[in-house]
């Protein structure tokens, strides 16, 4: 019985680590999108120079208040 409990506990621990890793990746992705939207808005409004957004695709609609 103890062996099965250890297997279940290890599986739960691995699943928890995977879930944390996925949440951190999603948060990083959302932060990058927000940074791109903010940079495009600042360049569009003339506050920052155009070189600031040379690695971003600023052709679409810019929304800074939140991420999709």
N, CA and C atoms as an extended XYZ file, in Angstrom:
204
Properties=species:S:1:pos:R:3:atomname:S:1:resname:S:1:resid:I:1 pbc="F F F"
N         0.820       -1.199        0.000 N   UNK     1
C         0.000        0.000        0.000 CA  UNK     1
C         0.864        1.263        0.000 C   UNK     1
N         1.970        1.203        0.741 N   UNK     2
C         2.839        2.358        0.839 CA  UNK     2
C         3.461        2.704       -0.514 C   UNK     2
N         3.780        1.680       -1.308 N   UNK     3
C         4.386        1.907       -2.618 CA  UNK     3
C         3.415        2.645       -3.540 C   UNK     3
N         2.157        2.264       -3.530 N   UNK     4
C         1.161        2.919       -4.370 CA  UNK     4
C         0.949        4.368       -3.937 C   UNK     4
N         0.980        4.601       -2.631 N   UNK     5
C         0.835        5.964       -2.135 CA  UNK     5
C         1.984        6.842       -2.635 C   UNK     5
N         3.194        6.301       -2.645 N   UNK     6
C         4.345        7.055       -3.132 CA  UNK     6
C         4.217        7.366       -4.625 C   UNK     6
N         3.695        6.431       -5.393 N   UNK     7
C         3.503        6.663       -6.826 CA  UNK     7
C         2.461        7.757       -7.051 C   UNK     7
N         1.369        7.694       -6.315 N   UNK     8
C         0.320        8.711       -6.440 CA  UNK     8
C         0.859       10.080       -6.018 C   UNK     8
N         1.610       10.120       -4.937 N   UNK     9
C         2.177       11.374       -4.450 CA  UNK     9
C         3.176       11.956       -5.450 C   UNK     9
N         4.004       11.123       -6.042 N   UNK    10
C         4.965       11.590       -7.043 CA  UNK    10
C         4.240       12.102       -8.285 C   UNK    10
N         3.190       11.426       -8.697 N   UNK    11
C         2.404       11.884       -9.838 CA  UNK    11
C         1.756       13.223       -9.568 C   UNK    11
N         1.225       13.400       -8.389 N   UNK    12
C         0.617       14.672       -8.019 CA  UNK    12
C         1.653       15.787       -7.996 C   UNK    12
N         2.843       15.488       -7.475 N   UNK    13
C         3.910       16.493       -7.425 CA  UNK    13
C         4.334       16.885       -8.837 C   UNK    13
N         4.479       15.927       -9.731 N   UNK    14
C         4.860       16.224      -11.112 CA  UNK    14
C         3.774       17.037      -11.817 C   UNK    14
N         2.532       16.668      -11.604 N   UNK    15
C         1.423       17.414      -12.197 CA  UNK    15
C         1.396       18.849      -11.676 C   UNK    15
N         1.639       19.034      -10.386 N   UNK    16
C         1.656       20.377       -9.800 CA  UNK    16
C         2.782       21.214      -10.390 C   UNK    16
N         3.958       20.634      -10.540 N   UNK    17
C         5.078       21.363      -11.137 CA  UNK    17
C         4.792       21.734      -12.589 C   UNK    17
N         4.171       20.833      -13.325 N   UNK    18
C         3.812       21.118      -14.711 CA  UNK    18
C         2.793       22.255      -14.784 C   UNK    18
N         1.814       22.247      -13.893 N   UNK    19
C         0.812       23.310      -13.875 CA  UNK    19
C         1.442       24.660      -13.548 C   UNK    19
N         2.352       24.687      -12.597 N   UNK    20
C         3.039       25.933      -12.242 CA  UNK    20
C         3.873       26.422      -13.409 C   UNK    20
N         4.562       25.514      -14.088 N   UNK    21
C         5.384       25.880      -15.249 CA  UNK    21
C         4.513       26.455      -16.367 C   UNK    21
N         3.357       25.864      -16.607 N   UNK    22
C         2.451       26.361      -17.650 CA  UNK    22
C         1.896       27.737      -17.285 C   UNK    22
N         1.538       27.949      -16.037 N   UNK    23
C         1.021       29.255      -15.620 CA  UNK    23
C         2.093       30.330      -15.746 C   UNK    23
N         3.328       30.000      -15.385 N   UNK    24
C         4.413       30.977      -15.503 CA  UNK    24
C         4.664       31.314      -16.968 C   UNK    24
N         4.604       30.334      -17.845 N   UNK    25
C         4.785       30.581      -19.271 CA  UNK    25
C         3.683       31.455      -19.835 C   UNK    25
N         2.452       31.219      -19.418 N   UNK    26
C         1.331       32.036      -19.885 CA  UNK    26
C         1.454       33.470      -19.388 C   UNK    26
N         1.871       33.638      -18.156 N   UNK    27
C         2.051       34.986      -17.617 CA  UNK    27
C         3.162       35.727      -18.358 C   UNK    27
N         4.233       35.019      -18.692 N   UNK    28
C         5.325       35.631      -19.446 CA  UNK    28
C         4.846       36.056      -20.831 C   UNK    28
N         4.042       35.218      -21.470 N   UNK    29
C         3.495       35.535      -22.789 CA  UNK    29
C         2.591       36.764      -22.719 C   UNK    29
N         1.718       36.837      -21.720 N   UNK    30
C         0.813       37.973      -21.582 CA  UNK    30
C         1.596       39.259      -21.297 C   UNK    30
N         2.651       39.168      -20.492 N   UNK    31
C         3.477       40.346      -20.220 CA  UNK    31
C         4.171       40.835      -21.485 C   UNK    31
N         4.643       39.915      -22.322 N   UNK    32
C         5.301       40.308      -23.565 CA  UNK    32
C         4.318       40.986      -24.513 C   UNK    32
N         3.087       40.464      -24.590 N   UNK    33
C         2.074       41.097      -25.435 CA  UNK    33
C         1.732       42.499      -24.934 C   UNK    33
N         1.617       42.648      -23.625 N   UNK    34
C         1.311       43.953      -23.052 CA  UNK    34
C         2.446       44.939      -23.307 C   UNK    34
N         3.679       44.471      -23.193 N   UNK    35
C         4.827       45.331      -23.467 CA  UNK    35
C         4.835       45.784      -24.930 C   UNK    35
N         4.516       44.867      -25.839 N   UNK    36
C         4.461       45.220      -27.254 CA  UNK    36
C         3.363       46.250      -27.520 C   UNK    36
N         2.195       46.050      -26.934 N   UNK    37
C         1.090       46.985      -27.134 CA  UNK    37
C         1.430       48.360      -26.574 C   UNK    37
N         2.054       48.394      -25.418 N   UNK    38
C         2.433       49.671      -24.807 CA  UNK    38
C         3.485       50.381      -25.661 C   UNK    38
N         4.481       49.636      -26.124 N   UNK    39
C         5.533       50.227      -26.948 CA  UNK    39
C         4.952       50.786      -28.238 C   UNK    39
N         4.079       50.040      -28.888 N   UNK    40
C         3.466       50.512      -30.132 CA  UNK    40
C         2.632       51.773      -29.885 C   UNK    40
N         1.928       51.830      -28.767 N   UNK    41
C         1.122       53.016      -28.461 CA  UNK    41
C         2.004       54.227      -28.212 C   UNK    41
N         3.105       54.038      -27.516 N   UNK    42
C         4.005       55.155      -27.235 CA  UNK    42
C         4.664       55.669      -28.514 C   UNK    42
N         5.030       54.756      -29.423 N   UNK    43
C         5.626       55.167      -30.695 CA  UNK    43
C         4.577       55.836      -31.570 C   UNK    43
N         3.371       55.274      -31.611 N   UNK    44
C         2.296       55.849      -32.420 CA  UNK    44
C         1.954       57.267      -31.978 C   UNK    44
N         1.972       57.500      -30.663 N   UNK    45
C         1.640       58.816      -30.135 CA  UNK    45
C         2.805       59.795      -30.207 C   UNK    45
N         3.963       59.335      -30.676 N   UNK    46
C         5.112       60.211      -30.848 CA  UNK    46
C         5.908       60.472      -29.584 C   UNK    46
N         5.663       59.715      -28.542 N   UNK    47
C         6.372       59.905      -27.278 CA  UNK    47
C         7.751       59.243      -27.346 C   UNK    47
N         7.807       58.074      -27.975 N   UNK    48
C         9.069       57.362      -28.130 CA  UNK    48
C         9.477       57.378      -29.598 C   UNK    48
N        10.775       57.278      -29.894 N   UNK    49
C        11.214       57.223      -31.295 CA  UNK    49
C        10.829       55.888      -31.938 C   UNK    49
N        10.734       55.881      -33.248 N   UNK    50
C        10.310       54.672      -33.974 CA  UNK    50
C        11.283       53.515      -33.791 C   UNK    50
N        12.545       53.811      -33.520 N   UNK    51
C        13.529       52.738      -33.326 CA  UNK    51
C        13.202       51.877      -32.108 C   UNK    51
N        12.450       52.441      -31.191 N   UNK    52
C        12.083       51.706      -29.979 CA  UNK    52
C        11.220       50.481      -30.311 C   UNK    52
N        10.453       50.535      -31.404 N   UNK    53
C         9.525       49.455      -31.758 CA  UNK    53
C         9.950       48.723      -33.011 C   UNK    53
N        11.225       48.720      -33.324 N   UNK    54
C        11.641       48.100      -34.586 CA  UNK    54
C        11.465       46.585      -34.593 C   UNK    54
N        11.426       45.931      -33.441 N   UNK    55
C        11.258       44.477      -33.389 CA  UNK    55
C         9.809       44.053      -33.150 C   UNK    55
N         8.892       45.006      -33.134 N   UNK    56
C         7.486       44.713      -32.887 CA  UNK    56
C         6.665       44.905      -34.152 C   UNK    56
N         5.535       44.217      -34.210 N   UNK    57
C         4.593       44.378      -35.308 CA  UNK    57
C         3.510       45.355      -34.844 C   UNK    57
N         3.650       46.606      -35.213 N   UNK    58
C         2.720       47.639      -34.749 CA  UNK    58
C         1.659       47.966      -35.792 C   UNK    58
N         1.424       47.089      -36.750 N   UNK    59
C         0.464       47.373      -37.811 CA  UNK    59
C        -0.977       47.225      -37.339 C   UNK    59
N        -1.233       46.404      -36.338 N   UNK    60
C        -2.597       46.142      -35.888 CA  UNK    60
C        -3.105       47.179      -34.916 C   UNK    60
N        -4.268       46.907      -34.361 N   UNK    61
C        -4.888       47.788      -33.385 CA  UNK    61
C        -4.104       47.736      -32.082 C   UNK    61
N        -3.907       48.878      -31.475 N   UNK    62
C        -3.153       48.951      -30.208 CA  UNK    62
C        -4.141       49.171      -29.068 C   UNK    62
N        -4.118       48.244      -28.120 N   UNK    63
C        -4.918       48.379      -26.898 CA  UNK    63
C        -3.980       48.204      -25.726 C   UNK    63
N        -3.894       49.191      -24.885 N   UNK    64
C        -2.950       49.135      -23.777 CA  UNK    64
C        -3.625       48.769      -22.458 C   UNK    64
N        -4.913       49.016      -22.333 N   UNK    65
C        -5.595       48.828      -21.059 CA  UNK    65
C        -5.549       47.379      -20.585 C   UNK    65
N        -5.539       46.431      -21.480 N   UNK    66
C        -5.481       45.040      -21.074 CA  UNK    66
C        -5.047       44.166      -22.231 C   UNK    66
N        -4.765       42.955      -21.920 N   UNK    67
C        -4.330       42.011      -22.939 CA  UNK    67
C        -5.529       41.179      -23.329 C   UNK    67
N        -5.699       40.936      -24.585 N   UNK    68
C        -6.837       40.198      -25.165 CA  UNK    68
C        -7.611       39.431      -24.157 C   UNK    68
